[in-house]
Short mmCIF file of C-alpha atoms in Angstrom, two decimals:
data_model
loop_
_atom_site.label_atom_id
_atom_site.label_comp_id
_atom_site.label_asym_id
_atom_site.label_seq_id
_atom_site.Cartn_x
_atom_site.Cartn_y
_atom_site.Cartn_z
CA MET A 22 0.00 0.00 0.00
CA VAL A 23 1.32 3.48 -0.85
CA ALA A 24 0.44 6.80 0.74
CA ASP A 25 0.69 8.83 -2.47
CA SER A 26 -0.43 6.92 -5.56
CA GLU A 27 0.14 9.95 -7.76
CA LYS A 28 3.87 9.99 -7.05
CA ILE A 29 4.38 6.26 -6.56
CA LYS A 30 2.91 4.31 -9.47
CA THR A 31 5.48 1.56 -10.02
CA MET A 32 7.90 -0.47 -7.91
CA HIS A 33 10.78 1.63 -9.25
CA ASP A 34 9.15 4.74 -7.79
CA LEU A 35 9.83 3.22 -4.35
CA LYS A 36 13.59 3.57 -4.76
CA GLY A 37 14.95 5.35 -1.68
CA LYS A 38 11.50 5.41 -0.06
CA LYS A 39 10.54 4.25 3.46
CA ILE A 40 8.57 1.00 3.54
CA ALA A 41 7.03 -0.42 6.72
CA VAL A 42 7.21 -4.20 7.02
CA GLN A 43 7.49 -6.67 9.85
CA ILE A 44 11.06 -7.92 9.66
CA GLY A 45 11.62 -11.68 9.59
CA THR A 46 8.09 -12.51 8.44
CA VAL A 47 6.51 -13.77 5.20
CA SER A 48 5.59 -10.13 4.53
CA GLN A 49 9.27 -9.21 4.33
CA HIS A 50 9.89 -12.27 2.17
CA TRP A 51 7.10 -11.15 -0.19
CA LEU A 52 8.69 -7.68 -0.38
CA PHE A 53 12.08 -9.20 -1.25
CA LEU A 54 10.51 -11.30 -4.03
CA THR A 55 8.52 -8.37 -5.40
CA LEU A 56 11.61 -6.16 -5.51
CA GLN A 57 13.50 -8.94 -7.32
CA GLN A 58 10.72 -9.24 -9.90
CA ALA A 59 11.08 -5.53 -10.57
CA GLY A 60 14.87 -5.88 -10.99
CA MET A 61 15.54 -4.14 -7.67
CA LYS A 62 17.44 -5.03 -4.50
CA ALA A 63 16.42 -4.78 -0.85
CA SER A 64 19.04 -2.07 -0.42
CA ASP A 65 17.18 0.10 -2.96
CA VAL A 66 14.52 0.90 -0.32
CA LYS A 67 14.50 1.79 3.36
CA MET A 68 12.79 -1.01 5.32
CA LEU A 69 11.35 -0.06 8.69
CA ASN A 70 10.28 -2.72 11.20
CA VAL A 71 6.75 -1.54 11.95
CA PRO A 72 3.70 -3.65 13.03
CA GLY A 73 0.65 -3.54 10.75
CA GLY A 74 -1.51 -1.37 13.01
CA ASP A 75 1.20 1.25 13.46
CA ALA A 76 1.99 1.14 9.75
CA SER A 77 -1.60 2.13 8.91
CA VAL A 78 -1.32 5.22 11.10
CA ALA A 79 2.09 6.04 9.61
CA LEU A 80 0.56 5.89 6.12
CA MET A 81 -2.22 8.26 7.18
CA THR A 82 0.30 10.78 8.53
CA HIS A 83 2.69 10.23 5.62
CA GLU A 84 5.52 9.29 7.99
CA ILE A 85 6.24 6.43 5.63
CA ASP A 86 5.83 6.08 1.88
CA ALA A 87 4.52 2.53 1.72
CA ALA A 88 3.67 -0.52 3.83
CA VAL A 89 3.24 -4.26 3.36
CA LEU A 90 -0.16 -5.01 4.88
CA SER A 91 -2.82 -7.72 4.91
CA GLU A 92 -6.61 -7.88 4.99
CA PRO A 93 -8.90 -6.42 6.22
CA THR A 94 -6.54 -3.44 6.58
CA ILE A 95 -5.94 -3.25 2.83
CA SER A 96 -9.63 -3.02 1.94
CA LEU A 97 -10.35 -0.62 4.81
CA LEU A 98 -7.59 1.82 3.75
CA GLU A 99 -8.77 1.61 0.14
CA GLU A 100 -12.38 2.27 1.12
CA ARG A 101 -11.41 5.32 3.18
CA LYS A 102 -9.04 6.50 0.43
CA ILE A 103 -6.14 6.63 2.89
CA ALA A 104 -3.82 4.54 0.74
CA ALA A 105 -3.81 2.65 -2.54
CA LYS A 106 -2.51 -0.72 -3.70
CA LEU A 107 0.65 -0.75 -5.75
CA LYS A 108 0.96 -4.49 -6.19
CA GLU A 109 -0.98 -7.46 -4.84
CA SER A 110 0.79 -10.22 -2.93
CA ARG A 111 -0.66 -13.03 -5.05
CA CYS A 112 1.61 -11.91 -7.89
CA ALA A 113 4.84 -12.73 -6.08
CA LYS A 114 4.42 -15.99 -4.20
CA THR A 115 2.12 -18.75 -3.01
CA TYR A 116 0.81 -18.47 0.54
CA SER A 117 0.02 -21.73 2.29
CA GLU A 118 -1.73 -22.55 5.51
CA VAL A 119 -0.58 -25.54 7.53
CA LEU A 120 -2.25 -27.48 10.32
CA LEU A 121 -0.06 -27.75 13.42
CA VAL A 122 -0.89 -30.52 15.87
CA SER A 123 0.64 -31.77 19.11
CA GLY A 124 2.91 -34.78 19.13
CA ASP A 125 0.37 -36.74 21.17
CA LEU A 126 -2.43 -36.06 18.66
CA TYR A 127 -0.16 -36.88 15.75
CA ARG A 128 1.02 -40.21 17.19
CA ASN A 129 -2.07 -41.45 19.00
CA HIS A 130 -5.16 -39.91 17.40
CA PRO A 131 -4.80 -39.84 13.60
CA GLU A 132 -8.58 -40.17 13.22
CA VAL A 133 -9.00 -36.71 14.82
CA ILE A 134 -6.59 -35.17 12.31
CA LYS A 135 -8.53 -36.76 9.45
CA THR A 136 -11.77 -35.28 10.82
CA ILE A 137 -10.20 -31.81 11.07
CA ILE A 138 -8.96 -32.00 7.47
CA SER A 139 -12.35 -33.16 6.22
CA THR A 140 -14.18 -30.39 8.09
CA TYR A 141 -11.72 -27.75 6.92
CA GLN A 142 -12.08 -28.81 3.29
CA GLU A 143 -15.89 -28.74 3.47
CA ALA A 144 -15.86 -25.32 5.15
CA ASN A 145 -13.40 -23.93 2.59
CA ALA A 146 -15.56 -25.19 -0.28
CA TRP A 147 -18.71 -23.69 1.29
CA ILE A 148 -17.00 -20.29 1.68
CA ILE A 149 -16.00 -20.29 -1.99
CA ASP A 150 -19.53 -21.22 -3.12
CA ASN A 151 -21.36 -18.77 -0.78
CA PRO A 152 -19.49 -15.42 -0.66
CA ASP A 153 -22.58 -13.36 0.27
CA LYS A 154 -23.44 -15.65 3.19
CA VAL A 155 -19.80 -15.48 4.32
CA VAL A 156 -19.85 -11.67 4.39
CA LYS A 157 -23.12 -11.70 6.36
CA ALA A 158 -21.82 -14.26 8.87
CA ILE A 159 -18.51 -12.50 9.44
CA GLY A 160 -20.16 -9.09 9.62
CA SER A 161 -22.28 -10.31 12.56
CA ARG A 162 -19.19 -10.99 14.67
CA ILE A 163 -18.26 -8.31 17.21
CA THR A 164 -14.71 -8.07 15.82
CA TYR A 165 -15.97 -7.16 12.35
CA LYS A 166 -19.16 -5.22 13.10
CA ALA A 167 -17.36 -1.91 12.67
CA LEU A 168 -16.30 -2.81 9.13
CA PRO A 169 -18.60 -1.71 6.28
CA LYS A 170 -20.08 -4.60 4.28
CA ASN A 171 -18.42 -3.43 1.08
CA VAL A 172 -15.03 -3.67 2.83
CA LEU A 173 -15.77 -7.28 3.74
CA ARG A 174 -16.92 -7.96 0.16
CA ARG A 175 -13.68 -6.50 -1.16
CA GLN A 176 -11.66 -8.56 1.27
CA TYR A 177 -13.31 -11.92 0.63
CA GLY A 178 -13.82 -11.31 -3.06
CA ARG A 179 -10.12 -10.63 -3.41
CA ASN A 180 -8.86 -13.39 -1.13
CA LEU A 181 -10.92 -16.29 -2.45
CA SER A 182 -8.69 -18.24 -4.81
CA GLN A 183 -11.57 -20.51 -5.96
CA VAL A 184 -9.26 -23.45 -5.27
CA LYS A 185 -10.92 -26.07 -3.08
CA TYR A 186 -7.96 -28.45 -3.01
CA VAL A 187 -6.36 -28.41 0.45
CA GLY A 188 -3.36 -30.62 -0.30
CA ILE A 189 0.25 -29.51 -0.67
CA THR A 190 0.79 -28.38 -4.26
CA ASP A 191 4.05 -28.02 -6.18
CA SER A 192 3.80 -24.22 -5.87
CA ALA A 193 3.40 -24.57 -2.09
CA LYS A 194 6.50 -26.80 -1.93
CA LEU A 195 8.44 -24.20 -3.91
CA SER A 196 7.19 -21.50 -1.54
CA PHE A 197 8.41 -23.52 1.47
CA LYS A 198 11.89 -23.78 -0.07
CA GLN A 199 11.97 -20.05 -0.83
CA ILE A 200 10.96 -19.16 2.73
CA VAL A 201 13.59 -21.46 4.25
CA GLY A 202 16.27 -19.93 2.01
CA PHE A 203 15.10 -16.47 3.04
CA LEU A 204 15.24 -17.34 6.76
CA LYS A 205 18.72 -18.80 6.33
CA ASP A 206 19.89 -15.62 4.63
CA LEU A 207 18.52 -13.62 7.56
CA LYS A 208 20.33 -16.05 9.91
CA VAL A 209 17.03 -16.81 11.66
CA VAL A 210 17.83 -20.50 11.21
CA PRO A 211 21.31 -22.07 10.80
CA LYS A 212 22.59 -22.76 7.31
CA HIS A 213 23.02 -26.48 8.05
CA GLY A 214 22.24 -29.16 10.62
CA THR A 215 18.52 -28.46 11.24
CA LEU A 216 15.12 -29.52 9.91
CA ALA A 217 15.49 -26.64 7.47
CA ASP A 218 17.94 -28.77 5.48
CA SER A 219 14.93 -30.64 4.07
CA THR A 220 11.65 -28.75 3.67
CA GLN A 221 9.83 -32.10 3.34
CA LYS A 222 10.46 -32.65 7.04
CA PHE A 223 8.31 -29.61 7.75
CA TYR A 224 5.08 -31.31 6.75
CA ASP A 225 3.41 -34.71 6.51
CA SER A 226 0.99 -34.96 3.60
CA ARG A 227 -0.11 -38.47 4.54
CA PHE A 228 -3.39 -37.40 6.17
CA VAL A 229 -4.46 -35.16 3.29
CA ASP A 230 -3.47 -37.82 0.77
CA GLU A 231 -5.60 -40.42 2.60
CA TYR A 232 -8.53 -38.00 2.76
CA TYR A 233 -8.50 -37.53 -1.02
CA LYS A 234 -8.06 -41.25 -1.73
CA ASP A 235 -11.15 -41.95 0.41
CA LYS A 236 -13.04 -39.13 -1.30
CA ALA A 237 -12.21 -40.50 -4.75
CA LYS A 238 -13.45 -43.93 -3.68
CA ARG A 239 -16.71 -42.49 -2.29
CA ASN A 240 -17.33 -40.55 -5.49
CA LYS A 241 -16.34 -43.50 -7.67
CA THR A 242 -13.77 -41.49 -9.54
CA THR A 243 -9.99 -41.20 -9.74
CA LEU A 244 -7.71 -39.33 -7.39
CA ALA A 245 -6.38 -37.32 -10.35
CA GLU A 246 -9.89 -36.15 -11.24
CA ILE A 247 -10.64 -35.05 -7.69
CA ILE A 248 -7.40 -33.05 -7.43
CA LYS A 249 -7.85 -31.42 -10.84
CA ARG A 250 -11.47 -30.53 -10.12
CA GLU A 251 -10.68 -28.94 -6.77
CA SER A 252 -7.62 -27.18 -8.16
CA SER A 253 -9.82 -25.53 -10.81
CA VAL A 254 -7.91 -27.34 -13.56
CA LYS A 255 -10.02 -28.59 -16.46
CA ILE A 256 -9.80 -32.32 -17.08
CA ARG A 257 -9.14 -33.43 -20.62
CA SER A 258 -11.32 -36.33 -21.62
CA GLY A 259 -9.58 -39.62 -22.33
CA ASN A 260 -6.39 -38.72 -20.43
CA ASN A 261 -7.34 -39.88 -16.94
CA LYS A 262 -5.66 -42.86 -15.34
CA ASN A 263 -6.30 -44.65 -12.06
#
C-alpha cells in the first residue's frame, strides 16, 4: 500500500522510499521477491520494522511512503481512500496454511486429524460457493461489526482463490523452499544441521493424501480427477488414469 499513488505508481518509484514491514516474516519475504521481480534489491529501499496497526497510522500521517499489509486493513484503507494498492501479494508468491498438531495427537489420534482436514475442506468449499453468506456471517461478529459490508466484500472477493484443493501443491512446496532460504539468509535458522535442510520434514501430507483417496473412492472417480477438479484445472477427456 502506498500513501501517495500519484507519485508512486510503479515499484521503481519506491527507490529510496521508506517501507514499513514486519522484519523476519513472510511479509518481508514477499517484499524481497517483489523487488526482485522488478529488478531491484532490498538495499534500494529503506525497510522499517513496523507492526501492521502502526503502519496504517504512519501511512495516514505520511511518515512512511509505503507498507506491506494484509486484509482487512488493505480493503479498509482503500475504502477510506487513505492509501492505494501498488501491487498485490498473489503476484509474487504462493501463501500456504498448515495445520499444526501436538505430538500426542499426531502419534495417537490420527482419526481426529482426518476429521479436522475433512471439516476444513468442506468449510473452505462452502465459503467459496457462498461469498454473500460469508460476508453476512462475518459481519455479525463483534470483531468485524465496525467494518462496512463493502469492505468485507472486497476482502473476501479478493482473497478467495476458488481453489478447493487443500493438499500440498508443487507451488506450495516451492514456496516452502523459498521461505527457508530467506530465513537462512537472515540467519534466523542455521545454514546447516537443522530440519530446514529438508523442507519435506516440515510437513506430513499423509493425512491429506488419505482423505482424497477416500473421497475418490466415495465418489467413484480417480484421485487425479478429484485433485484437478478442486484445483480448478479442467480435465481433458480420455487422459485420466487410475
